[in-house]
CSV table of C-alpha atoms and ligand atoms in Angstrom, one decimal:
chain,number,residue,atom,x,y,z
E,1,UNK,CA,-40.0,5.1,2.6
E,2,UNK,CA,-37.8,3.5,5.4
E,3,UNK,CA,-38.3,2.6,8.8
E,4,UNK,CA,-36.1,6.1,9.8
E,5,UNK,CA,-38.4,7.9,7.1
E,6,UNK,CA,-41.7,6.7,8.6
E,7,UNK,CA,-40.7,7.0,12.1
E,8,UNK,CA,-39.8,10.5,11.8
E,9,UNK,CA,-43.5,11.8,9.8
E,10,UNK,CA,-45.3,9.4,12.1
E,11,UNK,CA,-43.5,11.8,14.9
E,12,UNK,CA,-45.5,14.8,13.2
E,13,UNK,CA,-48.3,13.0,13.6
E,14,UNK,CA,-48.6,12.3,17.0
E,15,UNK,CA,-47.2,14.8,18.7
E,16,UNK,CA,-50.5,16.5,19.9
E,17,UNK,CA,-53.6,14.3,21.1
E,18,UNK,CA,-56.0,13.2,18.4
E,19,UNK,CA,-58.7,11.0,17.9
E,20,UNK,CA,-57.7,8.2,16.0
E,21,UNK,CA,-59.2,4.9,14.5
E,22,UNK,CA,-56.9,2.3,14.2
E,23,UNK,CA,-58.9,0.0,11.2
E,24,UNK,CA,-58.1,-3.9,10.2
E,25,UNK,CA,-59.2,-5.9,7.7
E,26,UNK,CA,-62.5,-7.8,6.8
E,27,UNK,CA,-62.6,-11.2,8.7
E,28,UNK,CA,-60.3,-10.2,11.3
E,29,UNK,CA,-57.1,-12.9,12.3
E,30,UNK,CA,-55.0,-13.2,15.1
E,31,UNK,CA,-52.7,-10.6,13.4
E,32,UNK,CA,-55.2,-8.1,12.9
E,33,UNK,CA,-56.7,-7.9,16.3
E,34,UNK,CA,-53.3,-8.1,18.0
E,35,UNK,CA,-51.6,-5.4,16.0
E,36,UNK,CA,-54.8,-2.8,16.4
E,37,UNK,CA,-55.1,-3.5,19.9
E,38,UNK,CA,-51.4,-3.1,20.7
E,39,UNK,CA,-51.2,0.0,18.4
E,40,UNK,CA,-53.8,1.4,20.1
E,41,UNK,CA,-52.9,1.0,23.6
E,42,UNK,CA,-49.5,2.1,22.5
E,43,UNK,CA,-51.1,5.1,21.0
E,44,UNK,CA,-53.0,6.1,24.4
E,45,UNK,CA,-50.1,5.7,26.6
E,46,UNK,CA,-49.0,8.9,24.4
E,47,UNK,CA,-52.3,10.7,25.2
E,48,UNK,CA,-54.4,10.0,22.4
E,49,UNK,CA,-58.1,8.8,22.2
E,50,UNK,CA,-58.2,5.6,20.4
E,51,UNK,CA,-61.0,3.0,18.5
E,52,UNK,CA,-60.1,0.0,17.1
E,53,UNK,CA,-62.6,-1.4,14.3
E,54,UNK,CA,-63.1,-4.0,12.4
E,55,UNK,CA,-65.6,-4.6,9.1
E,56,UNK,CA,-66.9,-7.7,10.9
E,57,UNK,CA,-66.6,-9.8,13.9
E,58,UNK,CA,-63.6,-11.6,14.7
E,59,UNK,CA,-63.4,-15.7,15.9
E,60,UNK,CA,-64.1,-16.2,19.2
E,61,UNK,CA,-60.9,-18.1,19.9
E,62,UNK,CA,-59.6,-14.2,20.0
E,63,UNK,CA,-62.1,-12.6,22.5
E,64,UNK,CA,-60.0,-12.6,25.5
E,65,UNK,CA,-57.3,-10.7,23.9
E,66,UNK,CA,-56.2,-7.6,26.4
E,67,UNK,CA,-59.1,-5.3,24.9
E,68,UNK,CA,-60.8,-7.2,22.6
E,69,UNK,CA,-64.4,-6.3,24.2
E,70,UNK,CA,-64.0,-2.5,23.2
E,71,UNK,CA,-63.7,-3.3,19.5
E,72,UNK,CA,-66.0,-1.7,17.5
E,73,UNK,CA,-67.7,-4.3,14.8
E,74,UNK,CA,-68.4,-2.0,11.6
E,75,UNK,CA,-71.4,-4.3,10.6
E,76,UNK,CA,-72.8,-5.1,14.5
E,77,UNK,CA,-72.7,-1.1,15.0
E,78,UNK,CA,-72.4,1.0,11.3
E,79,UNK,CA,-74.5,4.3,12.5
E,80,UNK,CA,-71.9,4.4,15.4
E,81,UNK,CA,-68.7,3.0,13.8
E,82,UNK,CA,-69.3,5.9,10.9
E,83,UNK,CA,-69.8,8.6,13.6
E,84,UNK,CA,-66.5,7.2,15.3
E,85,UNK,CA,-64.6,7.5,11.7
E,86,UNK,CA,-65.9,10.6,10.4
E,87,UNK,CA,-65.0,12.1,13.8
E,88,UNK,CA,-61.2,10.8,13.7
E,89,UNK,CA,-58.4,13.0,13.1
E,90,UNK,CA,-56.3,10.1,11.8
E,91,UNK,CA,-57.1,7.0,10.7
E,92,UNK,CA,-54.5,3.9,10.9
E,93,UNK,CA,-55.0,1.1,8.5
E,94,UNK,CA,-53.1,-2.3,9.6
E,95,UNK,CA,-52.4,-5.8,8.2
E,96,UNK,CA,-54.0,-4.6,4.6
E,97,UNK,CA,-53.5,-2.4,1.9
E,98,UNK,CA,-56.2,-2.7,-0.1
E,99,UNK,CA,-59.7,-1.2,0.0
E,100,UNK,CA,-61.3,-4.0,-1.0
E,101,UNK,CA,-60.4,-5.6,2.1
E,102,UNK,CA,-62.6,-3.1,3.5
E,103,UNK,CA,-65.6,-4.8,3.8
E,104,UNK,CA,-69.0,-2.7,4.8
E,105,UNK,CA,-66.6,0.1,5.6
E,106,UNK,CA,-65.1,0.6,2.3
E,107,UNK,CA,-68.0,3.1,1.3
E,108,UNK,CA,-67.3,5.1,4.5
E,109,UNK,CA,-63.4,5.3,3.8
E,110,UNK,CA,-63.6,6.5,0.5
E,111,UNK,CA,-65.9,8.9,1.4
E,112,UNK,CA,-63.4,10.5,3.6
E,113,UNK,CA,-60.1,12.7,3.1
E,114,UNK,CA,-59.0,11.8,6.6
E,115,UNK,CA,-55.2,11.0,6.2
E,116,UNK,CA,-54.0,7.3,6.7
E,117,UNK,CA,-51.1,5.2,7.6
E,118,UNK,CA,-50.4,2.4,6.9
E,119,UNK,CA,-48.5,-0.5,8.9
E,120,UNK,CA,-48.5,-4.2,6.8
E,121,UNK,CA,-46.5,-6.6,5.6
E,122,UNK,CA,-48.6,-7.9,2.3
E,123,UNK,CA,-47.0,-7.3,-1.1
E,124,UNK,CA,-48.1,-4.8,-3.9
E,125,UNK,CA,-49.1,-1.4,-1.8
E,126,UNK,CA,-49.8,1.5,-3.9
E,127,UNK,CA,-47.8,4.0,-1.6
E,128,UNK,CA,-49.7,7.1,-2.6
E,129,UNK,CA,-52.8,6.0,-0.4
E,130,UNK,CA,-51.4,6.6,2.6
E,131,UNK,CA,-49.5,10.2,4.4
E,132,UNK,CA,-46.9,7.9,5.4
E,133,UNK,CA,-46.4,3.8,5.4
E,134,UNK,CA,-44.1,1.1,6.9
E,135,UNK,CA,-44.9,-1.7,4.5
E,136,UNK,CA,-42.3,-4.4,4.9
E,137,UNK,CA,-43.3,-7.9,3.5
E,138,UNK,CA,-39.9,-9.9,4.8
E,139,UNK,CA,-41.5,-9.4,8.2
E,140,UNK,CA,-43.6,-12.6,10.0
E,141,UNK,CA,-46.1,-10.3,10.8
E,142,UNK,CA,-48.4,-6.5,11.1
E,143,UNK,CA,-47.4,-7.0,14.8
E,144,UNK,CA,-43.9,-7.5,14.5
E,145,UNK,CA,-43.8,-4.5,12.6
E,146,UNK,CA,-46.0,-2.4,15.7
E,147,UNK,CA,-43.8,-3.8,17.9
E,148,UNK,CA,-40.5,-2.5,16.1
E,149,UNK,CA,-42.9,1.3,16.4
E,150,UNK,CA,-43.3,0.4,19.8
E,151,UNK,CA,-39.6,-0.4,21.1
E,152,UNK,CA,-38.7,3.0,18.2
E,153,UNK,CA,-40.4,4.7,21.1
E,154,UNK,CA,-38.8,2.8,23.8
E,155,UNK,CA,-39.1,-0.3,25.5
E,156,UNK,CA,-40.8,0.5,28.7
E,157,UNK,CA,-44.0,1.5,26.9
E,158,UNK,CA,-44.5,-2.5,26.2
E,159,UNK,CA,-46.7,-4.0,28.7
E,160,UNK,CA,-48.4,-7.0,30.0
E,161,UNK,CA,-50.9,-6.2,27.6
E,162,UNK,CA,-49.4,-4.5,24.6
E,163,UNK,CA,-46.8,-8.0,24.9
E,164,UNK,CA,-50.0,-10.6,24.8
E,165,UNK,CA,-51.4,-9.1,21.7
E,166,UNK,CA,-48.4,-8.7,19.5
E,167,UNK,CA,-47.2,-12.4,20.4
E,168,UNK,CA,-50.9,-13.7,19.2
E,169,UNK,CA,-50.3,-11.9,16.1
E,170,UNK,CA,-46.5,-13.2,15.7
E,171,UNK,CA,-47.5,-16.3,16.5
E,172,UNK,CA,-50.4,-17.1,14.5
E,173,UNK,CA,-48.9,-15.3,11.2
E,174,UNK,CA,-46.0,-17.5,11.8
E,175,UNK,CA,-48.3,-20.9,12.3
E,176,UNK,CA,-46.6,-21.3,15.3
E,177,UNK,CA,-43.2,-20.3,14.7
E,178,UNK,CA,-43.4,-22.6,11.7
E,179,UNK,CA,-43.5,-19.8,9.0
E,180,UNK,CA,-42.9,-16.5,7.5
E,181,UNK,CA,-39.5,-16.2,9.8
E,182,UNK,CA,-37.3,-14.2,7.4
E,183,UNK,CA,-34.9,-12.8,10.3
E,184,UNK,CA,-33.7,-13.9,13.9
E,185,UNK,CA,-35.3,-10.5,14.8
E,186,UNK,CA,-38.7,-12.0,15.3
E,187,UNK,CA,-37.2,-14.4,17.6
E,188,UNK,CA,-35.5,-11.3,19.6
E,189,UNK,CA,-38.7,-9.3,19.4
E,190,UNK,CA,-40.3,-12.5,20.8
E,191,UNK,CA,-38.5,-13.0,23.7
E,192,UNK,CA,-38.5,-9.1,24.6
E,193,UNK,CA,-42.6,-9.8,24.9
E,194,UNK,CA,-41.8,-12.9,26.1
E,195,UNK,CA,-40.5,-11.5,29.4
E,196,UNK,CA,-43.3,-9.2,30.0
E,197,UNK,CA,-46.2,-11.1,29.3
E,198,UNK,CA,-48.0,-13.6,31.5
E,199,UNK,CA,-47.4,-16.9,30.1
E,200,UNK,CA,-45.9,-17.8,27.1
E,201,UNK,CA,-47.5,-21.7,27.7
E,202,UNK,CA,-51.1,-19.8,28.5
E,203,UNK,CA,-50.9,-17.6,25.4
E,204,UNK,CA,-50.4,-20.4,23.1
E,205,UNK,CA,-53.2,-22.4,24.7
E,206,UNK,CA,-55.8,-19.7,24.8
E,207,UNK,CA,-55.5,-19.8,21.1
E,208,UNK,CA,-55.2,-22.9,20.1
E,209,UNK,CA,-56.9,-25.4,23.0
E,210,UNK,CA,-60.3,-23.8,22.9
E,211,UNK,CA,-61.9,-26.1,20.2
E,212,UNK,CA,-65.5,-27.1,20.3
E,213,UNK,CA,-65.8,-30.8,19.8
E,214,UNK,CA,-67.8,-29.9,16.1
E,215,UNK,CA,-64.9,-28.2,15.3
E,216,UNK,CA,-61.9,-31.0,15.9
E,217,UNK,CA,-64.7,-33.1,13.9
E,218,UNK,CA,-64.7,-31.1,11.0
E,219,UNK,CA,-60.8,-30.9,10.7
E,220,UNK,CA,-60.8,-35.0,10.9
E,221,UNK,CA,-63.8,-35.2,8.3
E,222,UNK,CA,-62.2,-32.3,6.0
E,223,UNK,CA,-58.5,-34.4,6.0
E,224,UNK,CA,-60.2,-38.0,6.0
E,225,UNK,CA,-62.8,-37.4,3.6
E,226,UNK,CA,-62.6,-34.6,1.5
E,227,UNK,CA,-59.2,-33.6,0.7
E,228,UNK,CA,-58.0,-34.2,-3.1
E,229,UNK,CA,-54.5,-35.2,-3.9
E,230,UNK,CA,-53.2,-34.1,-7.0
E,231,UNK,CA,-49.9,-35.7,-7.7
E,232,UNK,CA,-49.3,-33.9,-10.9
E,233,UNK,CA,-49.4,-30.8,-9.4
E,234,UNK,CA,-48.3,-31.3,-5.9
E,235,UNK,CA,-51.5,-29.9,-4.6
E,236,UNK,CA,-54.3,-30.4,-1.9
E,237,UNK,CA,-57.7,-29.4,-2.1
E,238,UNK,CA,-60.7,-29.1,0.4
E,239,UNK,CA,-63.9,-28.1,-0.1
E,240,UNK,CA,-66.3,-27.5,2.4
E,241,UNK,CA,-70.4,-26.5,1.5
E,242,UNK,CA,-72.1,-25.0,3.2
E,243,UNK,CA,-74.5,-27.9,4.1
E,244,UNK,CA,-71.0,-29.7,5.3
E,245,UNK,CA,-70.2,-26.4,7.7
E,246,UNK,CA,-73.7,-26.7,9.0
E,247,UNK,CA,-73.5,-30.2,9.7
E,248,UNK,CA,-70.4,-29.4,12.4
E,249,UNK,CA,-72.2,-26.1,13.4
E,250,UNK,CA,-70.1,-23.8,12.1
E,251,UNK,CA,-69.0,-21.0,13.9
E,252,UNK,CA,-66.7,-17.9,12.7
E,253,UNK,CA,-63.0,-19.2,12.9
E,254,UNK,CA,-63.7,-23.1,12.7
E,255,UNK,CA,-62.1,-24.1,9.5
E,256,UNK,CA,-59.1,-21.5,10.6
E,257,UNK,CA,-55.7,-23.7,10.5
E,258,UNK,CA,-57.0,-26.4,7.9
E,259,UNK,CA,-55.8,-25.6,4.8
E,260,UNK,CA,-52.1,-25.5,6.8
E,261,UNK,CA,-52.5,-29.8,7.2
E,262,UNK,CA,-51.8,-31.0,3.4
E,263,UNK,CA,-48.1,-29.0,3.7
E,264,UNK,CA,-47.5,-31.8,6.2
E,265,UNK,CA,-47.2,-34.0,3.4
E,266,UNK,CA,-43.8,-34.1,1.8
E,267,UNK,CA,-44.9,-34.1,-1.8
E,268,UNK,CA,-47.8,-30.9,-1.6
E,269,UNK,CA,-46.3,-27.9,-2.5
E,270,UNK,CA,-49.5,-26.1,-2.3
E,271,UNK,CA,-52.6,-26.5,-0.3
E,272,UNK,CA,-56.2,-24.8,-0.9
E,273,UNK,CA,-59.2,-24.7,0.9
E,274,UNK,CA,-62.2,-23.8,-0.7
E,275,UNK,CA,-65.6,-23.0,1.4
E,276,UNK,CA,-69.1,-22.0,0.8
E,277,UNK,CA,-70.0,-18.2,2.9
E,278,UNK,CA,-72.6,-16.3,2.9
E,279,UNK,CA,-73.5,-15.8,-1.1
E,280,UNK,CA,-69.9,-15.9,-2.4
E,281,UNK,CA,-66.9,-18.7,-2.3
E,282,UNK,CA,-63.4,-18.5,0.0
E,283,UNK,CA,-60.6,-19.6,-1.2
E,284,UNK,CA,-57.5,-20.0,1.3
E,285,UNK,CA,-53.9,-21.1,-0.6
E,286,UNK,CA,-50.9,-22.1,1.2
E,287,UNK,CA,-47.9,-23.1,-0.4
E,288,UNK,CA,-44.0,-24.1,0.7
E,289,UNK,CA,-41.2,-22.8,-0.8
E,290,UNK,CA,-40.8,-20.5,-4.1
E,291,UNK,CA,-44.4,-21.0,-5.0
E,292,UNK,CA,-46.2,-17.8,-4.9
E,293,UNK,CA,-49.8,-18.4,-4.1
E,294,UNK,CA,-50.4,-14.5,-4.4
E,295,UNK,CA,-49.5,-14.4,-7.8
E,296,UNK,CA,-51.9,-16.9,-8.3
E,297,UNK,CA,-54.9,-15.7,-6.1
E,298,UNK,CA,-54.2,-12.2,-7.8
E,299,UNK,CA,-55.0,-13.7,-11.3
E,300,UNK,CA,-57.8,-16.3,-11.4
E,301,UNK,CA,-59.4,-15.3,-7.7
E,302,UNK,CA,-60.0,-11.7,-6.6
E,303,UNK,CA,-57.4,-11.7,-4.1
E,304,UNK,CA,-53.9,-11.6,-3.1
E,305,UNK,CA,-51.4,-12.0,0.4
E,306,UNK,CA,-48.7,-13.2,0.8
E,307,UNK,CA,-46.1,-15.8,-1.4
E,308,UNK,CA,-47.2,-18.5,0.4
E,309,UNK,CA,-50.7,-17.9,2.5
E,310,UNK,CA,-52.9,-16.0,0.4
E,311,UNK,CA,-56.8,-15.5,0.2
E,312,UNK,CA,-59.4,-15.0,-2.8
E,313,UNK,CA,-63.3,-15.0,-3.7
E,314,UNK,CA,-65.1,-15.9,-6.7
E,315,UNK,CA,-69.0,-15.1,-6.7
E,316,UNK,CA,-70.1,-18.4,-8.0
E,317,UNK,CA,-71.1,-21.9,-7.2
E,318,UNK,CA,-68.6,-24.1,-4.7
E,319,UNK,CA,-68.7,-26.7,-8.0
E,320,UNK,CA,-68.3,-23.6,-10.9
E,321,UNK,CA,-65.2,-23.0,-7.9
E,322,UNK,CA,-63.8,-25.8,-8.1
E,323,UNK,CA,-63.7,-26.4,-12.2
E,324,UNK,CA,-62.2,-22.6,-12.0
E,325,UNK,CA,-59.5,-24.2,-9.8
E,326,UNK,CA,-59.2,-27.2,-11.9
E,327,UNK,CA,-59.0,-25.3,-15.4
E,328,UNK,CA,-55.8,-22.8,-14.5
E,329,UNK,CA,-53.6,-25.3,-12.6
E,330,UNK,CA,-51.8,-26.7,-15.5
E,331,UNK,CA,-50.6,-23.1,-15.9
E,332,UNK,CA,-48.9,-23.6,-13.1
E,333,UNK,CA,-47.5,-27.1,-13.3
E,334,UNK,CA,-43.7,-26.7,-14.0
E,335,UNK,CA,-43.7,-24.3,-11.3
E,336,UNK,CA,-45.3,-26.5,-8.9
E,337,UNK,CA,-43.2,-29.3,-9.6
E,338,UNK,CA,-39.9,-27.7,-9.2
E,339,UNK,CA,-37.7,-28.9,-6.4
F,401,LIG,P1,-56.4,-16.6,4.8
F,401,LIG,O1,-56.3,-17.8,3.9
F,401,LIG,O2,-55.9,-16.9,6.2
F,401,LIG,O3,-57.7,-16.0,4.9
F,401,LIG,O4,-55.5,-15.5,4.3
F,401,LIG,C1,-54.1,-15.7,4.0
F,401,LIG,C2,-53.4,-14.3,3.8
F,401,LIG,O5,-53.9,-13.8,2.6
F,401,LIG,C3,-53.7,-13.3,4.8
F,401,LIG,O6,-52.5,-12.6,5.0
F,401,LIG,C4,-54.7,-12.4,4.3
F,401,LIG,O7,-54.5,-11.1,4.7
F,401,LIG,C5,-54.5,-12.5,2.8
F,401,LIG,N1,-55.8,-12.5,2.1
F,401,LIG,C6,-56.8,-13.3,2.4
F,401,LIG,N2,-57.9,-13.1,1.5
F,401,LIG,C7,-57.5,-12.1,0.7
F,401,LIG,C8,-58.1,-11.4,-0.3
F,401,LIG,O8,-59.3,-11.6,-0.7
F,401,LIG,N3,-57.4,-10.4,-0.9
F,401,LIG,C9,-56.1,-10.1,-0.6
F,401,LIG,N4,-55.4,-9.1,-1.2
F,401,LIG,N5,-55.5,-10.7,0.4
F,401,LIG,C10,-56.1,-11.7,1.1
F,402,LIG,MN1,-50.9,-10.5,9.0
């Protein structure tokens, strides 16, 4: 299905007002709250009662997003959130593709035959889930994509707010502008939201300058003390445990942007960070160039994204982790050595 194809049945769709839940993905990013909430304030400009939700909260770095306070938190609020979903004519599912990135709601949504599109840019989506989809993965981002639906519809319905969330999303899918541009059209699309929103300069510090001290800490203990070269295979590693996290009081979003540090060093080709949560172990895989981290998250660690950013979990110790890391790197050697 093409953008024309997609435009054209989402057109069927909202034509009359409906209630519709516009859904992200478990341990919501930048890119997930900005695409939702722009979606959704798109959507009610047309007439439509909208609910954005999300399996579980999302960092607090994000909370002063244009509507981040009415986002319903699946885990904070289930008896609600499942009244809000089982009442919903539509449900929108954006910046995943999978169930299992679900979280708590996942026993809700397959309990339902509400239809569901889809808008995401991650790779392998099994089409048939959804009424209608645009899944595009040489896009930066879920909110580039909303914001082509958007300016489909025309460009006066972008607005102050609708601008501010999809440049957070852009910009931290894209690190900053630093990757996952496959087009100038991002850069276009950029400077279209550019010219409505506040601030550009704001924006960009209401992300990123809003560290707690514990925070900055654990980014200078996690490069100075814990993170493993490995020159044979061009690789990084960091682990944080749980007693670590607690010692820089840990809060949701704090090791966010870590695993990115390594790739600043010319010979890493791939960077992983590996951290103790609640019961299971995160793993967060970044690589530059042709080295696709979702292949390899996809076979050795429950998970999956993006050719170079991709996320997994193993339910295990952080060390039986770590040796799982260890033992299937070699299989990957001669492609993490090539130039
Ligand atoms: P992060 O490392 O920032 O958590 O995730 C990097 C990218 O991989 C994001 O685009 C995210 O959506 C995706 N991702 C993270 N964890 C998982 C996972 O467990 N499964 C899949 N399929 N994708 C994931
Ligand atoms: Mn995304």
């Amino acid at each position: 299905m093409d953008r024309k194809q997609f435009f054209s049945v989402l057109d069927t769709f909202i034509q009359s007002p409906g209630k519709f839940t516009v859904l992200s993905h478990v341990n919501p990013d930048g890119d997930a709250i900005g695409s939702s909430l722009a979606l959704s304030q798109f959507l009610e400009k047309l007439g439509h009662r909208v609910e954005v939700m999300v399996p579980n909260d999302f960092p607090g770095f994000l909370a002063w997003m244009p509507g981040a306070s009415n986002i319903q938190v699946y885990d904070k609020d289930t008896e609600n959130c499942d009244k809000i979903l089982e009442a919903s004519d539509l449900l929108f599912i954006l910046d995943f593709n999978h169930i299992s990135r679900s979280g708590g709601i996942r026993k809700t949504l397959e309990s339902l035959k509400t239809k569901k599109i889809l808008i995401d840019h991650h790779r392998d989506t099994d089409l048939s889930q959804f009424a209608c989809a645009l899944s595009e993965t040489e896009v930066s981002s879920t909110s580039e994509l909303v914001a082509e639906t958007v300016l489909h519809y025309g460009e006066h319905y972008i607005d102050e707010s609708i601008a501010t969330n999809l440049l957070v999303g852009i910009v931290t899918d894209t690190g900053s502008f630093s990757h996952s541009i496959f087009h100038p059209e991002t850069f276009a699309i950029c400077a279209k939201m550019v010219e409505k929103a506040p601030s550009y300069n704001q924006i960009h510090q209401l992300i990123y300058d809003t560290f707690s001290e514990n925070r900055l800490r654990l980014l200078g203990y996690s490069i100075s003390n814990k993170m493993e070269i490995l020159e044979e295979f061009n690789t990084a590693i960091i682990s944080l445990n749980k007693e670590e996290l607690a010692r820089f009081d840990y809060q949701v979003g704090d090791t966010e942007g870590i695993v990115n540090y390594p790739l600043s060093l010319k010979k890493i080709r791939m960077s992983v960070l590996v951290t103790e949560r609640q019961g299971v172990i995160r793993f967060s895989f970044r690589s530059k160039g042709n080295f696709s981290v979702h292949e390899l998250a996809q076979n050795y660690f429950n998970g999956g994204g993006h050719t170079n950013a991709a996320g997994g979990t193993l339910n295990c110790s952080m060390e039986a982790a770590l040796n799982q890391l260890h033992r299937v790197l070699p299989e990957y050697k001669d492609l993490l050595r090539k130039e």
